[in-house]
GROMACS .gro file of C-alpha atoms in nm:
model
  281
    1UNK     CA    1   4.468  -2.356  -0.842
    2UNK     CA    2   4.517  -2.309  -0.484
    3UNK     CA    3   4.394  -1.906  -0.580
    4UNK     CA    4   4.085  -2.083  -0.690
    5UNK     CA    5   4.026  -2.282  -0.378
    6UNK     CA    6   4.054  -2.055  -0.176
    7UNK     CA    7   3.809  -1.819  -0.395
    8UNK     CA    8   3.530  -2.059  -0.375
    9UNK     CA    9   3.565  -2.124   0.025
   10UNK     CA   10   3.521  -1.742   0.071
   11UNK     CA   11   3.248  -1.800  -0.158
   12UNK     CA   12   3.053  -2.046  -0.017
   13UNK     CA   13   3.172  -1.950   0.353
   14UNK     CA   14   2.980  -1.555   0.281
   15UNK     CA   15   2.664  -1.806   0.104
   16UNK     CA   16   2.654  -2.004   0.450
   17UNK     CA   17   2.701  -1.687   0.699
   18UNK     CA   18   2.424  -1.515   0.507
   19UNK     CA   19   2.167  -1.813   0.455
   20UNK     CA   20   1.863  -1.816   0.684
   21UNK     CA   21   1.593  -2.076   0.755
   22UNK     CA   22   1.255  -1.990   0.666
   23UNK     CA   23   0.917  -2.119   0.815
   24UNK     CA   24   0.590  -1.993   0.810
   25UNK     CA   25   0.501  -1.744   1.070
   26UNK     CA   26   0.220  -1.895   1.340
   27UNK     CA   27   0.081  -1.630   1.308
   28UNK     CA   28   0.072  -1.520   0.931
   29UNK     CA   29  -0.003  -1.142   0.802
   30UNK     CA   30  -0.314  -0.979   0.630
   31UNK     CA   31  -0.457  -0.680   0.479
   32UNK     CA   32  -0.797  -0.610   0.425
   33UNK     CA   33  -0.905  -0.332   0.250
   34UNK     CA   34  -1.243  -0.146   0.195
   35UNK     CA   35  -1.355   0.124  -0.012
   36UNK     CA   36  -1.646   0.332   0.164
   37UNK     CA   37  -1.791   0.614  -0.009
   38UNK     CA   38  -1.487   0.761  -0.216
   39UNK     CA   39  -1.222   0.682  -0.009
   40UNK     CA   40  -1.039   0.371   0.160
   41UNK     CA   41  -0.988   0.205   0.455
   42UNK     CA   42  -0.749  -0.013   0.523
   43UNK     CA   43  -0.616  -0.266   0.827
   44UNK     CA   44  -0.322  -0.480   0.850
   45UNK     CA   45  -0.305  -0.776   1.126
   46UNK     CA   46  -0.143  -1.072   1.195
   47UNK     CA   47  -0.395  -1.358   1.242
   48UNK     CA   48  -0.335  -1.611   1.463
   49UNK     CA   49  -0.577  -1.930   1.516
   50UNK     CA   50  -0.715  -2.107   1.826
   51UNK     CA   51  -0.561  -2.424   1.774
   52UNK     CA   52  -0.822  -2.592   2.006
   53UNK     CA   53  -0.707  -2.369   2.320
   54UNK     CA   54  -0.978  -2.131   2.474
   55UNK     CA   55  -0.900  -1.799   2.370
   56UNK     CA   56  -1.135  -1.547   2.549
   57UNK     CA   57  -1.048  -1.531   2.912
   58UNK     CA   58  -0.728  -1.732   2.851
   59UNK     CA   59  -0.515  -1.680   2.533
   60UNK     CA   60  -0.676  -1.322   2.507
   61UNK     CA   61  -0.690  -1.212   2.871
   62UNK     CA   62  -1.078  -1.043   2.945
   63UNK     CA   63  -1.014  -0.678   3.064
   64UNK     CA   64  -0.678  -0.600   2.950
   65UNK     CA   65  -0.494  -0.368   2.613
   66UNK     CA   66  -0.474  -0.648   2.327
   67UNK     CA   67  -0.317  -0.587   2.028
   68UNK     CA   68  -0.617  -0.719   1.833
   69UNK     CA   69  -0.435  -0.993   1.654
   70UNK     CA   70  -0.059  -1.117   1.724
   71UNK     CA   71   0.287  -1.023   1.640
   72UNK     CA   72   0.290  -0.635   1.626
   73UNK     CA   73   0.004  -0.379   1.670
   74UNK     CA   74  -0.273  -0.413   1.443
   75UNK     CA   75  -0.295  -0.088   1.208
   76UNK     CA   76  -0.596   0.071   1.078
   77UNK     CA   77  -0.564   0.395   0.833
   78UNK     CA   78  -0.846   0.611   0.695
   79UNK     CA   79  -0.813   0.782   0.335
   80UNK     CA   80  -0.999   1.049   0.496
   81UNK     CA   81  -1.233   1.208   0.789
   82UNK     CA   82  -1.423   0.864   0.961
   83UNK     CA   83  -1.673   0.875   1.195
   84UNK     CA   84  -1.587   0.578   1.413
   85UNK     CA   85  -1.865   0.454   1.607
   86UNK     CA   86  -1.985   0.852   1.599
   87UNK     CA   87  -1.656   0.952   1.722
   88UNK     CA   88  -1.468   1.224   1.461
   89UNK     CA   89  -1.154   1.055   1.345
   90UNK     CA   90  -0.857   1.256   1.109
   91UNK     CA   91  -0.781   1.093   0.796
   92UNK     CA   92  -0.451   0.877   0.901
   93UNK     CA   93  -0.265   0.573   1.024
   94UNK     CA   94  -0.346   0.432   1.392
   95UNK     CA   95  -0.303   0.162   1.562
   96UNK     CA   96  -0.642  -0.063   1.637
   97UNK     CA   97  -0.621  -0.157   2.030
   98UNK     CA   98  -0.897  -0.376   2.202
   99UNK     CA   99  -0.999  -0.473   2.591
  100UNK     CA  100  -1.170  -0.740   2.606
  101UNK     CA  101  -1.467  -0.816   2.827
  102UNK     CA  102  -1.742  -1.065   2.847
  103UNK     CA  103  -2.049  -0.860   2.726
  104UNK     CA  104  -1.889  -0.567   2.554
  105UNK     CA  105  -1.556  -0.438   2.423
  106UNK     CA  106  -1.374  -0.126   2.421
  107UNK     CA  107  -1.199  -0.032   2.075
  108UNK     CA  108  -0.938   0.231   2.063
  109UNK     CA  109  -0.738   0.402   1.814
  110UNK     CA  110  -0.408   0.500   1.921
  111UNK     CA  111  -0.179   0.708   1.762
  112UNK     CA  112   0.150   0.563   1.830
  113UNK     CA  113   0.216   0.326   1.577
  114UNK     CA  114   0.534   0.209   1.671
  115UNK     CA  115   0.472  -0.009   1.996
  116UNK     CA  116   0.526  -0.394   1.926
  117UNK     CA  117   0.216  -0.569   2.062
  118UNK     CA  118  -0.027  -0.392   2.317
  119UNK     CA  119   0.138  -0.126   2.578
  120UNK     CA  120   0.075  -0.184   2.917
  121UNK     CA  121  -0.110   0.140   2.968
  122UNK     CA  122  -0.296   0.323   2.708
  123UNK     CA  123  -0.152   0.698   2.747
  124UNK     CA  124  -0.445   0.935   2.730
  125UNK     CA  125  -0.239   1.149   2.484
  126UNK     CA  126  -0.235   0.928   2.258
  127UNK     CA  127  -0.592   0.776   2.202
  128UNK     CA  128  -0.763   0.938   1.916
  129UNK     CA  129  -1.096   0.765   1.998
  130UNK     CA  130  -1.192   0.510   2.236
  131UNK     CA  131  -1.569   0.335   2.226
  132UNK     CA  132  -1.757   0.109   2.370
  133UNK     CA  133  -1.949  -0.212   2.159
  134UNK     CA  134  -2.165  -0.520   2.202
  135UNK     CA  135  -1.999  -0.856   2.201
  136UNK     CA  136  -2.203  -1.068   2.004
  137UNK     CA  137  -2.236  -1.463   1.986
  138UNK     CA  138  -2.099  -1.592   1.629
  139UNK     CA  139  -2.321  -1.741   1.426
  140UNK     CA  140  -2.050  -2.007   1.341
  141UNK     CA  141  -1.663  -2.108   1.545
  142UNK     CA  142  -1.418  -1.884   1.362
  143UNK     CA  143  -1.054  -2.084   1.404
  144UNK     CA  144  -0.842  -1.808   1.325
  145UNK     CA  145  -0.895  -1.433   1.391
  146UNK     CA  146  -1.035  -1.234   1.101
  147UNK     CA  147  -1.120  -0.866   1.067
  148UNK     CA  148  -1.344  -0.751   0.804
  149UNK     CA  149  -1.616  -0.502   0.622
  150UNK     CA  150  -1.908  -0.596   0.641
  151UNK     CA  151  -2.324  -0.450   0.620
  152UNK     CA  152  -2.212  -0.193   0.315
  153UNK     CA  153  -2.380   0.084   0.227
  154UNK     CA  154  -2.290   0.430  -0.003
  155UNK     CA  155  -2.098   0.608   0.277
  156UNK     CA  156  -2.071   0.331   0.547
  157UNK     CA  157  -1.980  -0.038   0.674
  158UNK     CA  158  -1.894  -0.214   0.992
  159UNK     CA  159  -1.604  -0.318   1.100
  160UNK     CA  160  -1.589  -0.672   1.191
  161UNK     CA  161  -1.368  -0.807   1.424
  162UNK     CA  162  -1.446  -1.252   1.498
  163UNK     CA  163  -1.288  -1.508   1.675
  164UNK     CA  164  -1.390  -1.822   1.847
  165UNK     CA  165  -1.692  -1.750   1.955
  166UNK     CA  166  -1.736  -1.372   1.943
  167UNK     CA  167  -1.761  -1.153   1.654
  168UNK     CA  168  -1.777  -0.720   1.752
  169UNK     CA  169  -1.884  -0.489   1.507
  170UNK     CA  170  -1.777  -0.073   1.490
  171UNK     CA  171  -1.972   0.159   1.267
  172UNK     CA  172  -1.752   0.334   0.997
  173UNK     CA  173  -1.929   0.694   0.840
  174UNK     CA  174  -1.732   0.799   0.579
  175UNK     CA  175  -1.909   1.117   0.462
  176UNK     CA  176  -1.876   1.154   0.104
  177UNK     CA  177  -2.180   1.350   0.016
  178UNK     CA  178  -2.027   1.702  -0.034
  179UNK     CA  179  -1.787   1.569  -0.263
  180UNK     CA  180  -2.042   1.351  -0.477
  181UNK     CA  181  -2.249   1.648  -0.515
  182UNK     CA  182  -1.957   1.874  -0.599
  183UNK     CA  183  -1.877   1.615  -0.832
  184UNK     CA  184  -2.253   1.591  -0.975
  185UNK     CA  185  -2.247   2.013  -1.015
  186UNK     CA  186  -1.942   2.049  -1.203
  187UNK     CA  187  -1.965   1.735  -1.457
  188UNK     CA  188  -2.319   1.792  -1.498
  189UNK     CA  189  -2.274   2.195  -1.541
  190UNK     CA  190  -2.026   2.112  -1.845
  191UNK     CA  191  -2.150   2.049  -2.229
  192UNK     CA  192  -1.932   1.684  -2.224
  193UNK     CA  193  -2.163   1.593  -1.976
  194UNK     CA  194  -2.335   1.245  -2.086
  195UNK     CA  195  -2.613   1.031  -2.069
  196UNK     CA  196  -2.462   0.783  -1.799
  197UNK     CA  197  -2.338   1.120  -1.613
  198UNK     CA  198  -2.722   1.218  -1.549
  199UNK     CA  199  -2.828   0.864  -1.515
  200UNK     CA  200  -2.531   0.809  -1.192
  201UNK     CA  201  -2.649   1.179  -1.102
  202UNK     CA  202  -3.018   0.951  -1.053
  203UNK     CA  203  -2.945   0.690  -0.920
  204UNK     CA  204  -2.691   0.876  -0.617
  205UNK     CA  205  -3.004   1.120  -0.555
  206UNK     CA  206  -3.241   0.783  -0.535
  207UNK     CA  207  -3.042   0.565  -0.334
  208UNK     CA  208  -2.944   0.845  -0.078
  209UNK     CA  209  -3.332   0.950  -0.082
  210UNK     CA  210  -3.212   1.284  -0.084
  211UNK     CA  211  -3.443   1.488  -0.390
  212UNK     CA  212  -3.650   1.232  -0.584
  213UNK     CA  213  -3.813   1.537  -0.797
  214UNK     CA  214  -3.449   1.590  -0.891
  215UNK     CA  215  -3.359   1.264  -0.909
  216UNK     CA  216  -3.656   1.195  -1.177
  217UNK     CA  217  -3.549   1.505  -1.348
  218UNK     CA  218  -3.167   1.356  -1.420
  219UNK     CA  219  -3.289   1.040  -1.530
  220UNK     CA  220  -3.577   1.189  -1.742
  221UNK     CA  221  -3.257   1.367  -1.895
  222UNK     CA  222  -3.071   1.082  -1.952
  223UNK     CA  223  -3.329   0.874  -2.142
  224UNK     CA  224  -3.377   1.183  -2.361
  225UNK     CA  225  -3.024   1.176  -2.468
  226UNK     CA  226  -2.986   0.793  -2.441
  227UNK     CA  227  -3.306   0.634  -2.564
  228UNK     CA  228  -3.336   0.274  -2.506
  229UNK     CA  229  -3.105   0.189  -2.267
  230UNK     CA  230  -3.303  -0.100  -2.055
  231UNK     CA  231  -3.112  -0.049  -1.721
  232UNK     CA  232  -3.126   0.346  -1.718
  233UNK     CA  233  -3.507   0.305  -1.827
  234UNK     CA  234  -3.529   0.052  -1.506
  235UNK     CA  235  -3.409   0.288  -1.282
  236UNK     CA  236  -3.650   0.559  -1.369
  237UNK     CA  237  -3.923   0.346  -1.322
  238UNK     CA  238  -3.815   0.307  -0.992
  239UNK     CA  239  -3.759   0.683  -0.956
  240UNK     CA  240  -4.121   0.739  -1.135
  241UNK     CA  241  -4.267   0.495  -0.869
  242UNK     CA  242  -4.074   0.634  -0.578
  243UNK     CA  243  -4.245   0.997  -0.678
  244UNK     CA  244  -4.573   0.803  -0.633
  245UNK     CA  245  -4.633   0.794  -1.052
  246UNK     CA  246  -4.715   0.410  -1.027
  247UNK     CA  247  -4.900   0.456  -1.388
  248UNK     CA  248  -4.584   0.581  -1.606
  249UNK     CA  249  -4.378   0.368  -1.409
  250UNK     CA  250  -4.554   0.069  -1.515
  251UNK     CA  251  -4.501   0.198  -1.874
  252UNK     CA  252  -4.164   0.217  -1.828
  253UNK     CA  253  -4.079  -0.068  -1.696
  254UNK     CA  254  -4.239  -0.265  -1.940
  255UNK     CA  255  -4.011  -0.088  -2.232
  256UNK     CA  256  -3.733  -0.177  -1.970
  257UNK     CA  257  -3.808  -0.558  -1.983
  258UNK     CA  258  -3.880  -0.581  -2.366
  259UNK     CA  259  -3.561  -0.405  -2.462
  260UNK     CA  260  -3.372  -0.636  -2.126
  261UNK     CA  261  -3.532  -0.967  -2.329
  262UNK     CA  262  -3.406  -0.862  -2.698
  263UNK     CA  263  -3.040  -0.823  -2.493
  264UNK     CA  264  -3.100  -1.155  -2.337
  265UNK     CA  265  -3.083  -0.986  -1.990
  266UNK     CA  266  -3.274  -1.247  -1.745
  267UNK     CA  267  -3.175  -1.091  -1.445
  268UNK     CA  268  -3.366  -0.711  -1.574
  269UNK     CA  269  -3.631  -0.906  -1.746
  270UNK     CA  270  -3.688  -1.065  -1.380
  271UNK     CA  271  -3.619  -0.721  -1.194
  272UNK     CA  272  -3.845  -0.504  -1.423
  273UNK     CA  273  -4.108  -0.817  -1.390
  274UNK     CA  274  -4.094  -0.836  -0.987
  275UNK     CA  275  -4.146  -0.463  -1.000
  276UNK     CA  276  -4.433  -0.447  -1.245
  277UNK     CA  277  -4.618  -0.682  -1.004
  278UNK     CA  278  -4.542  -0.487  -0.712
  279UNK     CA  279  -4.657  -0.169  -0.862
  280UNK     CA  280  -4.958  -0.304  -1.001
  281UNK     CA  281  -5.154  -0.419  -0.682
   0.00000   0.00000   0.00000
């Protein structure tokens, strides 16, 4: 009995030494992540709020290193080769640094990863780029600090960076075309290749504005394998229109929208509709 005792007080004495309280952190942790062009970027940050205290020129100090967020240094990595703000950044993990000043900020990624907060001097060894932006007025009182994507195209976005009352914005190129059209070559040079194959081969070469003849060519393909498909017919419409043959893309379009009714497809009845109109003046 007194074996037993004794078992359970070592028991419950271990339970007691190892127990520890848990709150929320003020400050709690994020990740946002962002897929531009074929590869990913990614930030992790701790977000802490305003909790109706100023924050520029008081909680965030203008014209001094701040770790762009609380707790440890914010961290930004790039699946591959970025152009940030037109500066040439490796693929990689860095940490996202700001300084603070009334009508513009400078943004700098560091490569030492390690440092807890914001180091009290920015060693010139270590900055992989280091750019200048606009502060901007926000729109609307953001209470807690948020970084974001934003403005998203093919092979770019901004990053967004908002609190209080400002909001600052870095350009993000990831350049993806090389590998798209690698990827467009070698699918497209093989017998598998398909009808939605030629038809993405169409629509990259439209969006980017890059060879409309052979953009019209790969979707002319595509409708030739795949007949009757109401959203590959829209696009070359657009593609017809865009190489100034208003006439046949009228025609088009029209077999678009029937086929996008008989599939009870409002929103490509509406889009073939809006672009019938336009085409037609």
């Amino acid at each position: 009995m007194k074996k037993n005792l004794l078992s359970l007080f070592l028991v419950g004495a271990f339970a007691m030494g190892n127990a520890q309280v848990k709150t929320p952190q003020p400050s709690s942790s994020a990740s946002v992540k962002q897929t531009i062009g074929l590869s990913e970027v990614s930030v992790d940050y701790s977000r802490p709020s305003a909790n109706e205290r100023k924050v520029f020129g008081n909680l965030v100090p203008m014209d001094v290193v701040w770790r762009t967020g609380a707790n440890g240094s914010t961290d930004i990595t790039f699946g591959n080769e970025a152009s940030f703000n037109g500066i040439k950044v490796p693929a990689g993990k860095y940490s996202l640094y700001t300084i603070p000043s009334a009508n513009e900020w400078e943004v700098v990624l560091y490569k030492d990863t390690e440092q807890w907060g914001a180091p009290k001097e920015l060693k010139a060894e270590e900055i992989v780029a280091k750019t200048k932006v606009k502060a901007e007025k926000n729109p609307l009182f953001v209470e807690t600090f948020s970084i974001g994507f934003n403005d998203l195209k093919t092979d770019r976005a901004n990053l967004i960076l908002s609190w209080e009352n400002t909001m600052v914005k870095v350009p993000i190129v990831m350049d993806s075309k090389k590998e798209v059209l690698e990827s467009i070559n070698a699918t497209l040079g093989k017998k598998e290749a398909k009808a939605s194959d030629y038809n993405q081969a169409a629509g990259y070469y439209f969006q980017e504005k890059m060879d409309l003849k052979k953009a019209l060519e790969y979707a002319t393909k595509a409708n030739e394998m795949q007949p009757d498909v109401f959203y590959m017919l829209k696009l070359k419409a657009e593609i017809q229109a865009a190489n100034g043959m208003k006439k046949e893309a009228i025609e088009t379009a029209k077999k678009s929208m029937e086929l996008a009714k008989k599939a009870s497809n409002d929103d490509y009845v509406k889009m073939n509709a809006d672009n019938i109109a336009k085409w037609s003046k």
